[in-house]
Structure formats: C-alpha cells, structure tokens
Tab-separated table of C-alpha atoms in Angstrom:
chain	number	residue	atom	x	y	z
A	3	MET	CA	141.245	91.212	105.885
A	4	ASN	CA	138.677	88.679	104.713
A	5	ARG	CA	136.355	90.089	107.372
A	6	THR	CA	136.826	93.603	105.952
A	7	LEU	CA	135.939	92.349	102.487
A	8	ALA	CA	132.883	90.529	103.834
A	9	VAL	CA	131.598	93.591	105.680
A	10	ALA	CA	132.108	95.900	102.692
A	11	ALA	CA	130.516	93.432	100.271
A	12	ALA	CA	127.543	93.005	102.603
A	13	GLY	CA	127.248	96.785	102.807
A	14	MET	CA	127.147	97.038	99.012
A	15	ALA	CA	124.437	94.377	98.826
A	16	THR	CA	122.435	96.144	101.528
A	17	GLN	CA	122.554	99.510	99.769
A	18	GLN	CA	121.481	97.869	96.515
A	19	LEU	CA	118.413	96.492	98.310
A	20	VAL	CA	117.711	99.969	99.679
A	21	LEU	CA	117.897	101.421	96.160
A	22	ASP	CA	115.566	98.702	94.853
A	23	ASP	CA	113.078	99.485	97.644
A	24	ILE	CA	113.149	103.220	96.884
A	25	ALA	CA	112.712	102.533	93.163
A	26	ALA	CA	109.611	100.429	93.898
A	27	ASN	CA	108.166	103.249	96.011
A	28	LEU	CA	108.768	105.840	93.301
A	29	ALA	CA	107.263	103.551	90.647
A	30	ASN	CA	103.999	103.525	92.629
A	31	VAL	CA	103.828	107.237	93.407
A	32	ASP	CA	100.677	107.649	91.260
A	33	VAL	CA	98.862	104.556	92.579
A	34	PRO	CA	95.897	105.549	94.815
A	35	GLY	CA	96.326	104.444	98.413
A	36	PHE	CA	99.793	102.932	97.904
A	37	ARG	CA	101.666	102.501	101.200
A	38	VAL	CA	105.362	103.308	101.088
A	39	SER	CA	107.794	100.613	102.225
A	40	ARG	CA	110.995	101.119	104.171
A	41	ALA	CA	113.891	98.690	104.281
A	42	ASP	CA	114.860	98.040	107.898
A	43	PHE	CA	118.184	96.687	109.030
A	44	ALA	CA	119.333	94.196	111.598
A	45	ALA	CA	122.905	93.582	112.651
A	46	LEU	CA	124.512	90.293	111.678
A	47	ILE	CA	125.959	89.033	114.971
A	48	THR	CA	128.848	86.588	115.198
A	49	ALA	CA	129.102	83.865	117.816
A	50	ASP	CA	131.309	86.070	120.006
A	51	GLY	CA	128.786	88.915	119.883
A	52	ARG	CA	130.460	91.147	117.299
A	53	ALA	CA	128.352	92.819	114.632
A	54	ILE	CA	130.190	92.263	111.356
A	55	ALA	CA	127.721	93.574	108.768
A	56	PRO	CA	124.208	94.942	108.380
A	57	GLN	CA	121.533	92.882	106.709
A	58	THR	CA	118.038	93.810	105.646
A	59	ALA	CA	114.988	92.639	107.508
A	60	ALA	CA	111.583	92.454	105.811
A	61	PRO	CA	110.527	95.888	104.470
A	62	GLN	CA	107.964	97.657	106.638
A	63	ARG	CA	104.895	99.361	105.183
A	64	LEU	CA	104.232	102.813	106.591
A	65	PHE	CA	100.559	103.683	107.082
A	66	THR	CA	100.973	107.426	107.355
A	67	GLN	CA	98.192	109.536	105.845
A	68	GLY	CA	98.508	110.354	102.144
A	69	ARG	CA	97.322	113.519	100.421
A	70	LEU	CA	93.600	113.679	99.604
A	71	ASP	CA	92.796	115.015	96.129
A	72	PHE	CA	89.324	116.093	94.991
A	73	THR	CA	88.137	114.183	91.886
A	74	ASN	CA	84.402	115.024	91.641
A	75	ASN	CA	83.720	111.329	90.926
A	76	ASP	CA	80.820	110.011	93.048
A	77	HIS	CA	82.413	106.576	93.316
A	78	ASP	CA	85.837	107.762	94.496
A	79	LEU	CA	86.321	107.351	98.246
A	80	ALA	CA	89.189	108.209	100.576
A	81	VAL	CA	89.884	107.583	104.252
A	82	ASP	CA	90.993	110.444	106.442
A	83	GLY	CA	92.235	108.440	109.414
A	84	GLU	CA	93.661	105.035	110.244
A	85	GLY	CA	91.006	102.712	108.808
A	86	LEU	CA	91.180	100.421	105.785
A	87	PHE	CA	88.487	99.583	103.241
A	88	ALA	CA	87.347	95.955	103.451
A	89	VAL	CA	86.918	94.371	100.011
A	90	ARG	CA	86.127	90.949	98.606
A	91	THR	CA	88.467	89.587	95.969
A	92	THR	CA	87.100	87.908	92.845
A	93	GLY	CA	87.757	84.639	94.700
A	94	GLY	CA	85.630	85.753	97.662
A	95	GLN	CA	88.477	86.375	100.104
A	96	LEU	CA	88.331	89.305	102.501
A	97	ALA	CA	91.168	91.765	101.869
A	98	PHE	CA	91.991	95.362	102.728
A	99	THR	CA	93.137	98.494	100.956
A	100	ARG	CA	93.509	102.264	101.160
A	101	ALA	CA	92.772	102.610	97.442
A	102	GLY	CA	89.352	104.115	96.787
A	103	ASN	CA	89.112	104.344	92.995
A	104	PHE	CA	85.893	102.327	92.791
A	105	GLU	CA	83.557	101.936	89.828
A	106	SER	CA	80.020	100.550	89.836
A	107	ASP	CA	79.379	97.336	87.915
A	108	ARG	CA	76.039	96.221	86.419
A	109	ASN	CA	75.185	94.396	89.653
A	110	GLY	CA	75.614	97.494	91.801
A	111	ARG	CA	78.911	96.438	93.335
A	112	LEU	CA	81.649	99.037	93.763
A	113	ARG	CA	84.826	97.490	92.394
A	114	LEU	CA	88.494	98.407	92.207
A	115	PRO	CA	90.343	98.035	88.887
A	116	ASN	CA	91.617	94.622	90.082
A	117	GLY	CA	88.008	93.410	90.481
A	118	ALA	CA	87.817	93.462	94.286
A	119	ALA	CA	84.405	94.666	95.510
A	120	LEU	CA	83.711	96.917	98.488
A	121	ASP	CA	82.332	94.660	101.214
A	122	GLY	CA	78.789	95.302	102.446
A	123	VAL	CA	77.811	97.651	99.625
A	124	ARG	CA	75.388	97.065	96.757
A	125	LEU	CA	73.719	99.919	94.905
A	126	PRO	CA	70.086	99.442	93.833
A	127	ALA	CA	69.327	98.902	90.154
A	128	ALA	CA	68.792	102.102	88.148
A	129	THR	CA	70.785	104.192	90.635
A	130	THR	CA	71.347	107.653	89.180
A	131	SER	CA	73.439	109.222	91.937
A	132	VAL	CA	75.189	108.196	95.138
A	133	ARG	CA	75.861	110.068	98.366
A	134	VAL	CA	78.270	108.730	100.992
A	135	ASP	CA	78.488	110.443	104.363
A	136	GLU	CA	81.598	110.580	106.551
A	137	ASN	CA	80.443	107.530	108.518
A	138	GLY	CA	80.099	105.445	105.357
A	139	ARG	CA	76.314	105.402	105.032
A	140	ILE	CA	75.283	105.249	101.382
A	141	ALA	CA	72.128	106.925	100.070
A	142	CYS	CA	71.105	106.461	96.439
A	143	GLN	CA	68.783	108.280	94.098
A	144	VAL	CA	67.016	105.716	91.931
A	145	ALA	CA	65.171	106.362	88.688
A	146	GLY	CA	61.396	106.148	89.168
A	147	ARG	CA	61.576	106.180	92.972
A	148	ARG	CA	61.308	109.023	95.456
A	149	GLY	CA	63.647	109.775	98.329
A	150	ASP	CA	66.923	108.185	99.319
A	151	ILE	CA	67.323	104.430	98.943
A	152	PRO	CA	69.978	102.773	101.159
A	153	GLY	CA	72.916	101.211	99.340
A	154	GLY	CA	74.698	99.685	102.308
A	155	ARG	CA	77.417	101.063	104.503
A	156	VAL	CA	81.175	101.325	104.145
A	157	ARG	CA	82.657	100.062	107.403
A	158	LEU	CA	86.346	100.614	107.940
A	159	VAL	CA	88.606	98.137	109.708
A	160	THR	CA	92.017	98.198	111.316
A	161	PHE	CA	94.383	95.711	112.948
A	162	ASP	CA	96.574	95.692	116.014
A	163	ASP	CA	99.474	96.279	113.608
A	164	ASN	CA	98.493	97.287	110.068
A	165	ALA	CA	102.158	97.298	109.037
A	166	ALA	CA	102.289	93.520	109.569
A	167	LEU	CA	99.559	92.805	106.995
A	168	ARG	CA	100.689	90.797	103.969
A	169	LEU	CA	100.771	92.703	100.680
A	170	ASP	CA	100.051	90.368	97.780
A	171	PRO	CA	100.692	90.907	94.047
A	172	ASP	CA	97.034	91.928	93.650
A	173	GLY	CA	97.938	95.150	95.490
A	174	LEU	CA	95.686	94.275	98.436
A	175	PHE	CA	96.582	93.678	102.056
A	176	HIS	CA	95.695	90.276	103.460
A	177	PRO	CA	95.452	89.019	107.057
A	178	ALA	CA	98.631	87.790	108.724
A	179	ALA	CA	99.165	86.371	112.187
A	180	ALA	CA	101.629	89.128	113.085
A	181	ALA	CA	98.991	91.795	112.356
A	182	GLY	CA	96.929	90.657	115.332
A	183	HIS	CA	93.180	91.055	115.679
A	184	MET	CA	90.927	92.883	113.241
A	185	HIS	CA	88.796	95.719	114.626
A	186	ARG	CA	85.708	97.020	112.812
A	187	ALA	CA	84.586	100.630	112.904
A	188	SER	CA	81.633	101.544	115.082
A	189	ASP	CA	79.656	104.710	115.724
A	190	ASN	CA	81.786	105.290	118.819
A	191	ASN	CA	85.045	104.487	117.023
A	192	PRO	CA	84.701	105.213	113.282
A	193	LEU	CA	88.452	104.731	112.540
A	194	GLY	CA	88.427	107.780	110.306
A	195	ARG	CA	86.214	109.895	108.094
A	196	ILE	CA	85.198	108.734	104.633
A	197	LYS	CA	85.558	111.449	102.019
A	198	GLN	CA	83.434	111.013	98.901
A	199	ARG	CA	84.780	112.373	95.589
A	200	TYR	CA	88.336	112.254	96.932
A	201	LEU	CA	91.225	109.870	96.372
A	202	GLU	CA	94.101	109.311	98.741
A	203	ARG	CA	97.396	109.468	96.915
A	204	ALA	CA	100.404	107.287	97.678
A	205	ASN	CA	102.151	108.364	100.870
A	206	VAL	CA	105.463	108.506	99.000
A	207	THR	CA	107.403	111.721	99.559
A	208	VAL	CA	109.367	112.160	96.339
A	209	VAL	CA	111.884	114.649	97.754
A	210	SER	CA	112.675	112.394	100.720
A	211	ALA	CA	112.981	109.397	98.406
A	212	MET	CA	115.454	111.198	96.148
A	213	MET	CA	117.529	112.251	99.166
A	214	ALA	CA	117.543	108.624	100.312
A	215	VAL	CA	118.736	107.578	96.839
A	216	LEU	CA	121.703	109.939	97.088
A	217	ALA	CA	122.565	108.687	100.588
A	218	ALA	CA	122.370	105.041	99.488
A	219	GLN	CA	124.525	105.727	96.434
A	220	ARG	CA	127.185	107.408	98.580
A	221	ALA	CA	127.160	104.482	101.013
A	222	TYR	CA	127.407	102.010	98.127
A	223	GLU	CA	130.375	103.870	96.661
A	224	ALA	CA	132.111	104.008	100.060
A	225	ASN	CA	131.738	100.247	100.479
A	226	ALA	CA	132.958	99.677	96.923
A	227	LYS	CA	136.105	101.690	97.687
A	228	ALA	CA	136.620	99.647	100.852
A	229	VAL	CA	136.428	96.449	98.793
A	230	GLN	CA	138.972	97.826	96.330
A	231	ALA	CA	141.323	98.914	99.133
A	232	ALA	CA	141.091	95.559	100.901
A	233	ASP	CA	141.664	93.727	97.638
A	234	GLU	CA	144.749	95.831	96.933
A	235	MET	CA	146.145	95.155	100.408
A	236	LEU	CA	145.617	91.422	99.927
A	237	ARG	CA	147.435	91.606	96.605
A	238	LEU	CA	150.382	93.410	98.205
A	239	ALA	CA	150.507	90.932	101.077
A	240	ASN	CA	150.550	88.011	98.651
A	241	ASN	CA	153.362	89.610	96.674
A	242	LEU	CA	155.414	90.110	99.854
A	243	GLU	CA	154.948	86.467	100.815
A	244	ARG	CA	156.104	85.334	97.395
A	245	GLY	CA	159.059	87.757	97.520
C-alpha cells in the first residue's frame, strides 16, 4: 500500500513539473527565437528491476524551425535552417541564439536587447542603410561615400547536439560538453539561409501546449484519486486491526 501511495504521489509531482514546463513555454510565446522545452521522463528503477514511478529528466530544448514573420526592419534577421547566430555577451563570452531582433549601437555593433553583439559584424560610421544577403554578407550604404561598404559577415554555427547547449538566464545558449563540437558555416555548408527584415517566432505551438495542459491535468487528477483511495484503504485496515 505504501508503494501505491509513493507511485501516485510521484505521479502527481511529475505532472506538476510538466504543467510548470508548459507554462514557461507559453510565457515565452512572443519571444523571438525562443526554443520550446519538453519535460522528458525516466523510470525510477528499484533494486529488483521494477519501475515504481516516473521521474523527470532534464527538459530538452527542441530546435524545430519557428515561423518567420516579415518586419521591414533592416536590422531584424532570421535563420531559415539549423544554424545559430554567434554573439558576444557584454562580458566578452561567445554565446548563441536564434533571436534576431538586433539594433545598431553608436559603435556600429548589432546588439540584442540583452546587450549581446553579433559576432564578426561592425557597421561603418554614418551607415544609412544595410543589406544582408542569404549567406550573411553585409553591404552598407554610407553617407558621403559611393557604392557598397562591407560591414562584416554573419556566420552561423551549429553543434553536434544543439539541444544539449546550456540555456542561461540571459536567454542565450552557451557551450556545454554534451553539445559536442561547434561547426561554423561555410560556402559549401551555410547551415541555413539568413532572412533580413524577418524575425523567427518562438517554436511554441499554442494548441499543442493547451492539449498537453489538459492531458497533464487529467493525469494529475487520476493520481490524486489514487492517493485518496490508498489513504482510505489504509484507514480501513488500521480500523480493522484496532477492532
């Protein structure tokens, strides 16, 4: 009976974690480039090999393609493909993101709202317009100068396993041993097309998330009823022993 209570209680705790994970995904549905997380489960195995309850493993980030929305902002960039933008944090660390809502600062760096700057890119002073081709080459129109002036190149990167990258509170992905080696885009392997004046939206599917909420709530309620039933049976058994 104690085992029944333990399994049901563990099931309730698991479904609560699932609900928390879904809530976090839905809270970020409007964040450009956000990667949805999914709570995975592993079986809790006893010494004799019996699985007595599920437990959550570390949530996995899914790097499926998000919707690309046209913004008409020269500094907005999106990736159509598997690659990640490489950025430098305000502390100089190399990090990675799918967010592309960049803005130009007074030094010609393209920065995200959190201050991270697109690596390898610096626009010339007095730049009046920017053109970014699908391979990341940047051409600038500069006041008082004729023709296109290079502004650097956006080079995408990827890892052996992007899902194993560490997501920090700054909203950026950081290297992790489990992610394996980093691979930089090349002319022969561009890792995706860069789309100027587009933003990639979060790859959260609201309808699927709401269906998952309903399923988790039903599972939570079923486990709660199992706890109540087991508790009632224990109470009856104790009364019989006393009688």
